[in-house]
Each structure stands twice: as structure tokens, then as C-alpha cells.
Coordinates of C-alpha atoms and ligand atoms in Angstrom, one line a residue:
M1 CA 80.3 -48.6 -84.3
P2 CA 77.7 -51.4 -85.1
A3 CA 78.6 -55.1 -84.6
A4 CA 79.9 -56.7 -87.8
N5 CA 76.7 -58.9 -88.0
G6 CA 74.4 -56.0 -87.1
G7 CA 73.3 -57.6 -83.9
T8 CA 72.1 -55.5 -80.9
F9 CA 70.8 -56.0 -77.4
E10 CA 68.6 -54.0 -75.1
V11 CA 69.8 -52.2 -72.0
T12 CA 67.0 -51.8 -69.5
A13 CA 66.6 -49.8 -66.3
P14 CA 66.2 -52.1 -63.3
A15 CA 64.1 -49.5 -61.4
T16 CA 61.5 -49.0 -64.1
G17 CA 62.0 -51.7 -66.8
A18 CA 62.3 -49.0 -69.4
V19 CA 64.5 -49.7 -72.4
L20 CA 67.4 -47.2 -72.3
A21 CA 69.2 -48.1 -75.5
Q22 CA 70.1 -50.8 -78.0
V23 CA 73.8 -51.5 -78.1
P24 CA 75.9 -53.6 -80.5
R25 CA 76.1 -57.3 -79.6
A26 CA 79.8 -57.8 -80.5
G27 CA 81.0 -61.2 -81.6
A28 CA 84.3 -62.8 -82.6
G29 CA 85.0 -60.5 -85.6
D30 CA 84.4 -57.3 -83.6
V31 CA 86.6 -58.5 -80.8
D32 CA 89.4 -59.4 -83.3
C33 CA 89.1 -55.9 -84.8
A34 CA 89.4 -54.3 -81.4
V35 CA 92.4 -56.4 -80.3
R36 CA 94.2 -55.7 -83.6
A37 CA 93.7 -52.0 -83.0
A38 CA 94.9 -52.4 -79.5
V39 CA 98.1 -54.1 -80.7
R40 CA 98.8 -50.9 -82.8
G41 CA 97.6 -48.7 -80.0
F42 CA 100.0 -50.3 -77.6
E43 CA 102.9 -49.2 -79.8
A44 CA 101.6 -45.6 -79.9
W45 CA 100.7 -45.4 -76.2
Y46 CA 103.8 -47.1 -74.8
R47 CA 106.1 -44.9 -76.9
L48 CA 104.7 -41.8 -75.3
R49 CA 106.8 -40.3 -72.5
P50 CA 105.6 -41.2 -69.0
A51 CA 104.8 -37.5 -68.6
E52 CA 102.5 -37.6 -71.6
R53 CA 100.6 -40.7 -70.3
E54 CA 100.4 -39.0 -66.9
A55 CA 99.0 -35.8 -68.5
A56 CA 96.3 -37.7 -70.4
L57 CA 95.2 -39.5 -67.2
L58 CA 95.2 -36.2 -65.4
R59 CA 93.1 -34.6 -68.1
A60 CA 90.7 -37.5 -67.8
A61 CA 90.5 -36.9 -64.0
S62 CA 89.8 -33.2 -64.6
L63 CA 87.2 -33.9 -67.2
A64 CA 85.5 -36.4 -64.9
E65 CA 85.6 -33.8 -62.1
A66 CA 84.2 -31.0 -64.2
E67 CA 81.7 -33.0 -66.3
G68 CA 81.2 -36.2 -64.3
Q69 CA 77.6 -35.3 -63.4
A70 CA 76.7 -34.7 -67.0
R71 CA 78.6 -37.6 -68.4
F72 CA 77.8 -40.3 -65.9
L73 CA 75.2 -39.5 -63.2
D74 CA 71.9 -40.3 -65.1
T75 CA 73.4 -43.3 -66.7
L76 CA 74.6 -44.8 -63.4
I77 CA 71.2 -44.2 -61.8
D78 CA 69.2 -45.6 -64.8
E79 CA 71.4 -48.4 -66.0
S80 CA 72.7 -49.9 -62.8
G81 CA 70.0 -48.8 -60.3
S82 CA 72.4 -46.7 -58.3
T83 CA 71.1 -44.2 -55.8
I84 CA 72.1 -40.6 -56.5
T85 CA 74.5 -40.8 -53.5
K86 CA 76.1 -44.0 -54.7
A87 CA 76.4 -42.5 -58.3
R88 CA 78.1 -39.3 -57.0
G89 CA 80.4 -41.5 -54.9
E90 CA 81.4 -43.5 -57.9
I91 CA 82.2 -40.3 -59.9
A92 CA 84.3 -38.9 -57.1
Y93 CA 86.2 -42.1 -56.7
T94 CA 86.8 -42.2 -60.5
V95 CA 88.4 -38.8 -60.3
D96 CA 90.6 -40.0 -57.4
L97 CA 91.6 -43.2 -59.2
L98 CA 92.5 -41.4 -62.4
R99 CA 94.7 -38.9 -60.4
T100 CA 96.3 -41.7 -58.4
A101 CA 97.0 -43.8 -61.5
A102 CA 98.4 -40.8 -63.4
G103 CA 101.3 -40.6 -61.0
E104 CA 102.1 -44.3 -61.5
A105 CA 103.1 -43.6 -65.1
R106 CA 106.4 -42.2 -63.8
R107 CA 106.9 -45.1 -61.3
L108 CA 107.9 -48.0 -63.5
Y109 CA 110.9 -48.5 -61.2
G110 CA 113.6 -51.0 -61.9
E111 CA 116.7 -52.1 -60.0
T112 CA 120.3 -53.3 -60.3
F113 CA 122.0 -56.0 -58.5
P114 CA 125.6 -57.0 -57.9
N115 CA 127.5 -59.4 -60.3
D116 CA 130.4 -61.5 -59.2
D117 CA 131.8 -61.0 -62.8
P118 CA 133.4 -57.6 -62.6
H119 CA 132.8 -57.0 -66.4
R120 CA 129.1 -57.5 -66.3
M121 CA 126.4 -55.2 -65.1
S122 CA 122.8 -56.3 -64.3
L123 CA 119.7 -54.2 -64.7
V124 CA 116.1 -55.1 -64.0
I125 CA 113.6 -53.1 -66.0
R126 CA 109.8 -53.1 -65.8
E127 CA 107.8 -53.1 -69.1
P128 CA 104.1 -53.1 -69.9
L129 CA 102.5 -56.3 -71.0
G130 CA 100.8 -55.2 -74.2
V131 CA 97.0 -55.6 -74.8
V132 CA 95.0 -56.1 -71.6
G133 CA 91.5 -57.6 -71.9
V134 CA 89.4 -55.9 -69.2
V135 CA 86.2 -57.7 -68.3
S136 CA 84.1 -55.8 -65.7
P137 CA 81.0 -56.4 -63.6
Y138 CA 77.8 -54.4 -63.2
N139 CA 77.7 -53.4 -59.6
A140 CA 80.0 -50.4 -59.6
P141 CA 80.3 -50.0 -63.4
L142 CA 82.2 -46.7 -63.4
S143 CA 84.6 -46.8 -60.5
L144 CA 85.6 -50.4 -60.8
L145 CA 86.1 -50.0 -64.5
T146 CA 88.2 -47.0 -63.9
K147 CA 90.4 -48.9 -61.4
M148 CA 90.7 -51.7 -63.9
C149 CA 91.7 -49.4 -66.7
A150 CA 93.6 -46.4 -65.3
F151 CA 96.5 -48.3 -63.7
P152 CA 97.3 -50.6 -66.7
L153 CA 97.1 -47.5 -69.0
A154 CA 99.5 -45.6 -66.7
A155 CA 102.0 -48.5 -67.1
G156 CA 101.8 -48.2 -70.9
N157 CA 99.4 -51.1 -71.8
S158 CA 96.5 -50.8 -74.3
L159 CA 93.1 -52.0 -73.5
V160 CA 90.1 -53.8 -74.9
I161 CA 87.2 -53.4 -72.4
K162 CA 84.3 -55.9 -72.2
P163 CA 81.8 -54.4 -69.7
S164 CA 79.0 -56.3 -68.1
E165 CA 76.1 -56.8 -70.5
E166 CA 73.9 -55.1 -67.8
T167 CA 75.9 -51.8 -67.9
P168 CA 77.5 -51.1 -71.3
L169 CA 76.4 -47.5 -71.4
T170 CA 78.5 -46.4 -68.5
A171 CA 81.5 -48.2 -70.1
L172 CA 80.9 -46.5 -73.4
A173 CA 80.8 -43.1 -71.6
F174 CA 84.0 -43.9 -69.8
G175 CA 85.7 -44.9 -73.1
R176 CA 84.6 -41.5 -74.5
L177 CA 86.1 -39.7 -71.5
L178 CA 89.5 -41.4 -72.1
L179 CA 89.4 -40.4 -75.8
D180 CA 88.4 -36.9 -75.0
A181 CA 91.3 -36.7 -72.6
G182 CA 93.7 -37.6 -75.4
V183 CA 94.3 -41.3 -75.0
P184 CA 94.9 -42.5 -78.6
P185 CA 91.7 -44.2 -80.0
E186 CA 93.5 -47.4 -80.8
A187 CA 94.8 -47.8 -77.3
V188 CA 91.3 -48.2 -75.8
S189 CA 88.2 -49.9 -77.3
V190 CA 84.9 -50.9 -75.7
V191 CA 83.2 -54.0 -77.1
T192 CA 79.7 -54.5 -75.8
G193 CA 78.2 -58.0 -75.6
F194 CA 77.7 -61.1 -73.6
G195 CA 80.2 -63.0 -71.5
A196 CA 80.0 -66.3 -73.3
E197 CA 80.3 -64.7 -76.7
C198 CA 82.3 -61.5 -76.7
G199 CA 84.0 -62.0 -73.3
A200 CA 85.2 -65.5 -74.1
E201 CA 86.5 -64.3 -77.5
L202 CA 88.4 -61.6 -75.8
I203 CA 90.1 -63.8 -73.2
N204 CA 91.0 -66.4 -75.8
H205 CA 92.3 -64.0 -78.4
P206 CA 96.0 -64.8 -79.1
D207 CA 97.2 -61.2 -79.0
V208 CA 95.7 -60.5 -75.5
R209 CA 98.6 -60.7 -73.0
C210 CA 96.7 -60.2 -69.8
I211 CA 93.2 -60.6 -68.5
A212 CA 91.9 -58.4 -65.8
L213 CA 88.5 -59.7 -64.6
T214 CA 86.3 -58.5 -61.8
G215 CA 83.2 -60.7 -61.5
S216 CA 81.8 -63.7 -59.8
T217 CA 83.9 -66.6 -58.7
N218 CA 82.3 -69.0 -61.2
T219 CA 83.2 -66.7 -64.0
G220 CA 86.7 -66.2 -62.6
I221 CA 87.3 -70.0 -62.5
A222 CA 86.2 -70.4 -66.1
V223 CA 88.2 -67.4 -67.3
G224 CA 91.2 -68.4 -65.2
Q225 CA 91.2 -72.0 -66.7
A226 CA 91.1 -70.6 -70.2
G227 CA 93.8 -68.0 -69.5
L228 CA 96.1 -70.6 -67.9
T229 CA 96.1 -72.8 -71.0
K230 CA 97.6 -69.8 -72.8
M231 CA 99.8 -68.7 -69.9
R232 CA 98.2 -65.3 -69.7
R233 CA 98.9 -62.9 -66.9
M234 CA 95.7 -62.8 -64.9
Q235 CA 94.3 -60.5 -62.3
L236 CA 91.0 -62.0 -60.9
E237 CA 88.9 -60.0 -58.4
L238 CA 86.0 -62.2 -57.5
G239 CA 83.2 -62.8 -55.0
G240 CA 83.2 -62.5 -51.3
K241 CA 81.4 -63.6 -48.1
S242 CA 82.8 -61.0 -45.8
A243 CA 82.5 -61.4 -42.0
L244 CA 81.9 -58.6 -39.6
L245 CA 82.9 -59.4 -36.0
V246 CA 81.1 -57.4 -33.3
L247 CA 83.1 -57.6 -30.0
K248 CA 81.6 -57.2 -26.6
D249 CA 83.1 -53.8 -25.9
M250 CA 81.0 -52.2 -28.7
D251 CA 77.9 -50.1 -28.2
P252 CA 75.4 -52.4 -29.9
V253 CA 73.4 -49.5 -31.4
K254 CA 76.4 -48.0 -33.0
A255 CA 77.5 -51.4 -34.1
A256 CA 74.1 -52.1 -35.7
K257 CA 74.3 -48.8 -37.7
I258 CA 77.8 -49.7 -39.0
A259 CA 76.6 -53.2 -39.9
A260 CA 73.6 -52.0 -41.7
Q261 CA 75.8 -49.7 -43.8
G262 CA 78.2 -52.5 -44.5
I263 CA 75.4 -54.8 -45.9
F264 CA 72.6 -52.7 -47.3
T265 CA 74.6 -50.2 -49.3
H266 CA 73.7 -50.6 -53.0
S267 CA 71.3 -53.4 -52.0
G268 CA 74.1 -55.6 -50.9
Q269 CA 75.5 -55.7 -54.4
I270 CA 79.0 -55.1 -53.1
C271 CA 81.7 -57.7 -53.2
M272 CA 82.9 -56.7 -49.8
A273 CA 79.5 -56.5 -48.1
N274 CA 79.4 -57.9 -44.6
S275 CA 77.0 -60.7 -45.4
R276 CA 78.0 -62.7 -42.2
I277 CA 78.0 -61.2 -38.7
A278 CA 79.4 -62.8 -35.6
V279 CA 78.4 -61.1 -32.3
E280 CA 79.8 -61.8 -28.9
R281 CA 77.0 -63.2 -26.7
E282 CA 77.2 -60.4 -24.1
I283 CA 75.7 -57.9 -26.6
Y284 CA 73.9 -60.2 -29.0
Q285 CA 70.3 -59.4 -27.9
P286 CA 70.6 -55.6 -28.0
F287 CA 72.6 -55.8 -31.2
I288 CA 70.0 -57.8 -33.1
E289 CA 67.2 -55.5 -31.8
A290 CA 69.1 -52.5 -32.9
L291 CA 69.9 -54.1 -36.3
K292 CA 66.2 -54.9 -36.8
A293 CA 65.2 -51.3 -36.0
E294 CA 67.9 -50.0 -38.3
A295 CA 66.9 -52.2 -41.2
E296 CA 63.3 -51.4 -40.9
S297 CA 64.0 -47.7 -40.8
L298 CA 65.8 -47.6 -44.1
Y299 CA 64.1 -45.4 -46.7
L300 CA 63.7 -47.2 -50.1
G301 CA 62.3 -44.6 -52.4
D302 CA 63.1 -43.0 -55.7
L303 CA 66.8 -43.4 -56.8
R304 CA 67.1 -39.6 -57.2
E305 CA 65.9 -38.8 -53.7
E306 CA 68.9 -38.1 -51.4
R307 CA 67.5 -40.1 -48.5
T308 CA 67.0 -43.3 -50.5
V309 CA 69.4 -45.9 -49.1
Y310 CA 69.2 -48.4 -51.9
G311 CA 67.2 -49.4 -55.0
P312 CA 66.5 -52.5 -57.1
L313 CA 68.7 -55.5 -57.7
I314 CA 70.0 -55.6 -61.2
N315 CA 67.5 -58.1 -62.7
A316 CA 64.8 -60.6 -61.8
R317 CA 67.4 -63.5 -61.7
A318 CA 69.2 -61.7 -59.0
V319 CA 66.0 -61.2 -57.0
E320 CA 65.1 -64.9 -57.4
K321 CA 68.6 -66.0 -56.2
V322 CA 68.4 -63.8 -53.1
L323 CA 64.9 -65.2 -52.2
E324 CA 66.0 -68.7 -52.9
H325 CA 68.9 -68.3 -50.4
V326 CA 66.5 -67.0 -47.8
R327 CA 64.0 -69.8 -48.4
A328 CA 66.6 -72.5 -48.2
A329 CA 68.1 -71.0 -45.0
V330 CA 64.6 -70.9 -43.3
D331 CA 63.9 -74.5 -44.4
G332 CA 67.2 -75.4 -42.7
G333 CA 66.2 -73.7 -39.4
A334 CA 67.2 -70.1 -39.7
K335 CA 64.9 -67.4 -38.3
I336 CA 64.0 -64.2 -40.3
L337 CA 64.7 -61.3 -38.0
T338 CA 63.3 -58.9 -40.6
G339 CA 62.7 -58.7 -44.4
G340 CA 62.9 -61.8 -46.5
E341 CA 60.5 -60.6 -49.2
I342 CA 60.2 -58.2 -52.1
Y343 CA 59.5 -54.6 -51.2
K344 CA 58.4 -53.6 -54.7
G345 CA 59.6 -54.4 -58.3
L346 CA 63.2 -55.6 -58.0
V347 CA 63.7 -54.1 -54.6
V348 CA 64.1 -56.6 -51.8
K349 CA 63.5 -55.6 -48.2
P350 CA 66.6 -55.3 -45.9
T351 CA 66.8 -58.9 -44.6
V352 CA 68.5 -60.3 -41.5
L353 CA 68.7 -64.1 -40.9
L354 CA 69.5 -65.5 -37.5
D355 CA 71.5 -68.7 -37.2
P356 CA 71.3 -70.1 -40.8
P357 CA 72.7 -73.6 -41.1
R358 CA 76.5 -73.5 -41.7
D359 CA 76.0 -75.4 -44.9
S360 CA 73.2 -73.2 -46.3
L361 CA 73.7 -71.1 -49.4
A362 CA 73.0 -67.9 -47.4
W363 CA 75.9 -68.7 -45.1
R364 CA 78.4 -70.1 -47.7
E365 CA 77.6 -68.4 -51.0
E366 CA 77.3 -64.8 -52.1
S367 CA 73.7 -63.8 -52.2
F368 CA 74.7 -60.4 -53.7
G369 CA 71.6 -58.8 -52.2
P370 CA 70.4 -57.0 -49.0
V371 CA 70.8 -60.1 -46.9
T372 CA 73.0 -60.8 -43.9
S373 CA 73.2 -63.6 -41.4
V374 CA 73.9 -63.1 -37.7
V375 CA 75.3 -65.7 -35.2
A376 CA 76.2 -65.4 -31.6
V377 CA 79.7 -66.4 -30.4
D378 CA 81.2 -67.0 -27.0
D379 CA 84.6 -65.3 -27.5
L380 CA 87.0 -63.7 -29.8
Q381 CA 88.5 -67.0 -30.9
E382 CA 85.1 -68.3 -31.9
A383 CA 84.4 -65.1 -33.8
I384 CA 87.7 -65.5 -35.7
D385 CA 86.7 -69.2 -36.5
V386 CA 83.4 -67.9 -37.9
A387 CA 85.2 -65.4 -40.1
N388 CA 87.4 -68.2 -41.4
D389 CA 84.5 -70.6 -42.0
S390 CA 84.4 -69.6 -45.7
E391 CA 86.2 -70.5 -48.9
Y392 CA 86.2 -66.7 -49.7
G393 CA 88.5 -64.2 -48.3
L394 CA 88.1 -60.7 -49.8
S395 CA 87.5 -58.4 -46.8
A396 CA 86.6 -58.7 -43.1
A397 CA 86.0 -56.2 -40.3
V398 CA 86.2 -56.1 -36.5
L399 CA 84.1 -53.7 -34.4
T400 CA 86.0 -53.0 -31.2
S401 CA 87.7 -50.2 -29.5
N402 CA 90.3 -52.6 -28.2
L403 CA 93.2 -52.4 -30.7
Q404 CA 94.9 -55.5 -29.3
W405 CA 91.8 -57.6 -29.9
G406 CA 91.3 -56.0 -33.3
L407 CA 94.9 -56.6 -34.4
H408 CA 94.9 -60.1 -33.1
A409 CA 91.8 -60.9 -35.2
A410 CA 93.2 -59.0 -38.2
R411 CA 96.3 -61.2 -38.1
R412 CA 94.3 -64.4 -37.9
I413 CA 91.6 -63.9 -40.4
A414 CA 92.4 -65.3 -43.9
S415 CA 91.4 -62.3 -46.0
G416 CA 92.8 -59.8 -48.5
A417 CA 91.9 -57.0 -46.1
V418 CA 90.7 -56.6 -42.5
H419 CA 89.3 -53.3 -41.2
I420 CA 89.1 -52.4 -37.5
G421 CA 86.4 -50.1 -36.2
T422 CA 84.3 -50.1 -39.4
H423 CA 82.5 -52.4 -41.8
S424 CA 84.1 -54.6 -44.5
F425 CA 83.2 -52.4 -47.5
Q426 CA 86.2 -50.0 -47.8
S427 CA 88.1 -48.5 -50.8
N428 CA 91.2 -46.6 -51.3
A429 CA 93.0 -45.9 -54.6
L430 CA 96.3 -46.8 -53.1
A431 CA 95.2 -49.9 -51.3
P432 CA 96.0 -53.5 -52.5
I433 CA 92.4 -54.6 -53.2
G434 CA 92.1 -58.4 -53.8
G435 CA 91.3 -61.6 -52.1
V436 CA 92.5 -65.0 -51.1
G437 CA 90.8 -68.4 -51.7
L438 CA 87.8 -68.2 -54.0
S439 CA 87.9 -64.4 -53.9
G440 CA 90.6 -64.3 -56.5
M441 CA 94.2 -63.6 -57.2
G442 CA 96.3 -60.5 -57.6
R443 CA 95.9 -57.0 -56.2
S444 CA 94.8 -53.8 -57.7
G445 CA 95.4 -50.2 -56.6
G446 CA 98.4 -47.9 -56.5
H447 CA 101.8 -49.5 -57.2
Y448 CA 100.3 -53.0 -56.6
S449 CA 98.5 -52.5 -60.0
T450 CA 101.7 -51.4 -61.6
E451 CA 103.3 -54.7 -60.5
E452 CA 100.4 -56.7 -61.9
F453 CA 100.3 -55.0 -65.3
T454 CA 104.1 -55.0 -66.0
E455 CA 106.7 -57.7 -66.5
V456 CA 110.2 -57.5 -65.2
K457 CA 113.1 -58.1 -67.5
W458 CA 116.7 -58.9 -66.6
I459 CA 119.3 -57.2 -68.8
S460 CA 123.0 -57.9 -68.3
V461 CA 125.6 -56.0 -70.2
D462 CA 129.4 -56.5 -70.7
V463 CA 130.8 -53.2 -69.5
G464 CA 134.4 -54.3 -70.2
S465 CA 136.8 -52.7 -67.8
L466 CA 134.4 -50.0 -66.6
P467 CA 134.0 -50.1 -62.8
C468 CA 130.4 -51.1 -62.0
Ligands
NAD501 P1 79.8 -62.0 -63.7 O1 80.8 -63.0 -63.3 O2 78.4 -62.5 -64.0 O3 80.2 -61.2 -64.9 C1 81.4 -60.4 -64.8 C2 81.9 -60.1 -66.2 O4 82.4 -61.3 -66.8 C3 80.8 -59.6 -67.2 O5 81.3 -58.6 -68.0 C4 80.4 -60.9 -68.0 O6 79.9 -60.6 -69.2 C5 81.8 -61.5 -68.1 N1 81.8 -63.0 -68.3 C6 80.9 -63.9 -67.9 N2 81.2 -65.1 -68.3 C7 82.3 -65.0 -69.1 C8 83.1 -65.9 -69.8 N3 82.9 -67.2 -69.9 N4 84.2 -65.4 -70.5 C9 84.5 -64.1 -70.4 N5 83.8 -63.2 -69.7 C10 82.7 -63.6 -69.1 O7 79.7 -61.0 -62.5 P2 78.6 -59.8 -62.2 O8 77.4 -60.5 -61.9 O9 78.7 -58.9 -63.4 O10 79.2 -59.1 -61.0 C11 79.0 -59.5 -59.7 C12 80.2 -60.3 -59.2 O11 81.4 -59.5 -59.2 C13 80.0 -60.7 -57.7 O12 80.4 -62.0 -57.5 C14 81.0 -59.7 -57.0 O13 81.4 -60.2 -55.7 C15 82.1 -59.6 -58.0 N6 82.8 -58.4 -57.7 C16 84.1 -58.5 -57.2 C17 84.8 -57.4 -56.9 C18 86.2 -57.5 -56.2 O14 86.9 -56.5 -56.1 N7 86.7 -58.7 -55.8 C19 84.3 -56.1 -57.2 C20 83.0 -56.1 -57.7 C21 82.3 -57.2 -58.0

């Protein structure tokens, strides 16, 4: 459907610069129209039996499994610069998320509690919130969007989706999948447009009861402030500056391979990427040599080649930000172990900085590119201190075979998740994904999402002389 004012914007492929499509540039009127539909859609969707909502989500999962390649693969590669491997991974995770969420439709559990008044019975029931405004990012435009939509839908909410302006085509294809699976058209709309126009209209609309935003911390703060003035329910999944601790018992070559995967996957455009690495001094030298070799061996070819590890950043601004972080760190005294420049087009070489100043952008802020910083530490406590030297707290990881060291660190690192024996970029449809500090508020995944997207209500009833 065109925007009310006829406006459009171009969607381009980061790998080639080719124009992929023109999509509607939605504004206030379009958002209002979508929210009004969602208010009606909420009534229709919530009144369905849980088994019917579950069935629709299961049909969506089966459709994504059977037709995911045809519906999403090329769009993911072209629009978001995903490699074929990352695109397939997103599709597979989408199927998993839809199946996992489907089961949640039956799990809107309540409870009862005792009353001192023998004539009164208390019930606590769980109800959906109503219209959820879903505002999504560009980096995993299918699987993250699925996670943000499938669980609130399972709980009986209706949705208005505002995808990233960089990746509206994937979101439109996802909306189509839900409709084809039998979700009522009024229960899900996709409005394509820009954050400051269409996104801001959505989060400020009086009939939106909840905002689910995944995006940068700056956006999260702006959206959070606006949402708070209207007492909206908010789930904010924001940026990260995840630490990887490499302890002295690790094989440095194995550790370097894991570290490279944790930072260079999808060009480092992963909220949980291990963009800071603390290595115990005993294995520091062999570790950085192995990481350099690993980084320089990565194949950066065509996105459709199986062996391509990563492709372009999303746009020229993203490249400039990454290079600026590197330049400023070097000006402050960091050494470049490898990389630090453009490979070609919007592809930045795998970059490893050694000892950036602790107040540098590369150390403190999300570069959201293929850049990590390594520092040497004397012991486990110093490694933990390095991990906690951040206002973010999304995910962290500890490479060790010593479970006691790993668990000790996991308990002391301020982060929404800590993974032992692997890198910090991990997903699971049942896991509570979310962060502390500037990484956001709330959790998504499994029953944690159900709690976020429902409200509890206390009902008490006079049961007269019935025993209760
Ligand atoms: P972004 O903040 O630029 O945009 C995210 C979404 O918010 C987009 O749809 C955008 O249009 C919209 N938006 C921007 N300003 C808005 C406003 N004022 N009102 C309403 N909507 C607005 O983020 P991005 O660059 O698309 O994505 C990358 C960021 O997302 C990174 O910081 C990354 O760490 C974060 N991220 C976090 C998680 C997580 O689970 N915590 C997952 C993926 C990405």
C-alpha cells in the first residue's frame, strides 16, 4: 500500500550499491491507519483460542521452513549484505523462534493466593497488552524481527512493525509470511519509513500500549524517554561492548579462532560481538600472533560464496564510524595488529587494535564493525575488571577449561549473559536475551517474552460460604 502522501525511498544493496526497490515512506497518517487497524486486530486475534494462535505460528514456522529460501534468502543477502551462510542461519533461527513462540500461546499461566477472608478468593490472570509497536534494526533483519514479533503475538497482542529503513524488504516479506500463515491482516502491519518520522509517530501514538525496540543505545534512550512520559511498557534491547576473557589455560590458537568468530561474523555488526578481549599475560603473545594469522586468513569474497566470512557494512556512514574509531585509538597510542583500512567498497578489513586508551571510542563505544581491541591482564581478577570497565552489559564470555574460574567470572561480570568456553555471540529461542546498563531493559525469548508482553491482573471474588 503506498504512503498517504505518495512518498517513497530507495532501498540499496550495500555490496553493489544497486537500487533494489522503492518502498513507501510512511508518515503520521499511515502510522495512525496501521495502529487503528491493530486496535481492531487485537480484538480478533486475542479472542482466538490459544490453540488457534499456536496453530497460526506453527504454520508460519512450516512455511518459513519450506519456503524460507525462496522468500528470504536473496533479500537477506542483497538488502543487508548478509553472507549466504548468515542468511541461511537467520532463516533456520526464524523457524525455531516461531515454533518456540507457538507453544507460549498456551502458557499464559496465572496463579491463586490465599486470603485471610474465608469468603474471598483471589486469582491472578495474565492478559496481553494490546497493540505493540515493534521497532527493529538492520543487522539481523529477519531473525531479530521474528523474535520481536512471534512472542508478543503468541501472547495475544497485535503488532505494528517499523523495520530499519535499511532493511524494509525483509520485514515486508516477514509480514507476508505471517498473513499467509493465517494471522489476521489487521493484527500485523508493516510501516516502512525513517526513525525520526515513522518510528517516532509509532512510539508516540496514544493507542500503542507497548514498545519493543532493538537498536542502538542512543535510539533506546530517546525512545525510552518518550515512552516513559506515556507510561508505556517498554522492552529495549540495545548496544553492547562485550568482553571476551582468555584465561591462561587456553590453547592460544584455539582461543584465537573462537575470538575471530566472535568478532568478525557479519562484519562485527552483531550486538554481542566480542569487541574487547582481555588475555592473561602468560599466553598473550602466542594469542595475538594466532589472532593476526586468523584475521588475515579470512576470505572476504562474494556474499553468495560459501567460504566468504563476511561482507560489507550497511552503509558509508558505518564505514566512516569504524575508521574514525580506529584513527582516534591510534592517535591515543593504540597499535594496529592487523587491518584498520577498507578492503574494498564498504568492506573493512578484519581489524585488531592492541592497547587502545581506555577512554577511546574503540574501547568504550560500539564500533559495530570488524574491529576488536586486545589488552593483556595479570590475572583473573584483572580480566573481570576489564570486562566490567564498560557502561554496557549485554553479553560476555570466558575462554577456559577451568569451570571454577569460568563460573567465578560469570558471577562477577555485570552482563545479561556470560558464556563459558565460547565467544559472546550466542542465541537460543528460550534464553532470556537482554542487557544491563546501557544495553537496555527487559528480556526476550521463551517465557521471558511472555512476561514482558503481558500484564498481570488481580481478580478477587466473593465466593460466599464455598470453601476456597
Ligand atoms: P538504530 O538505533 O539506528 O535504529 C533501530 C531502529 O530504531 C530503526 O528501525 C530506526 O529507524 C528506529 N529509530 C531510530 N530513531 C528513532 C526514533 N527517534 N523513534 C523511533 N524509532 C527510531 O539501530 P541500527 O543501527 O538499526 O541497529 C544497530 C544497533 O542495534 C546496534 O547498536 C546494536 O548493538 C543494536 N542491536 C541490539 C541487539 C540486542 O539484542 N541488544 C540486537 C541487534 C542489534
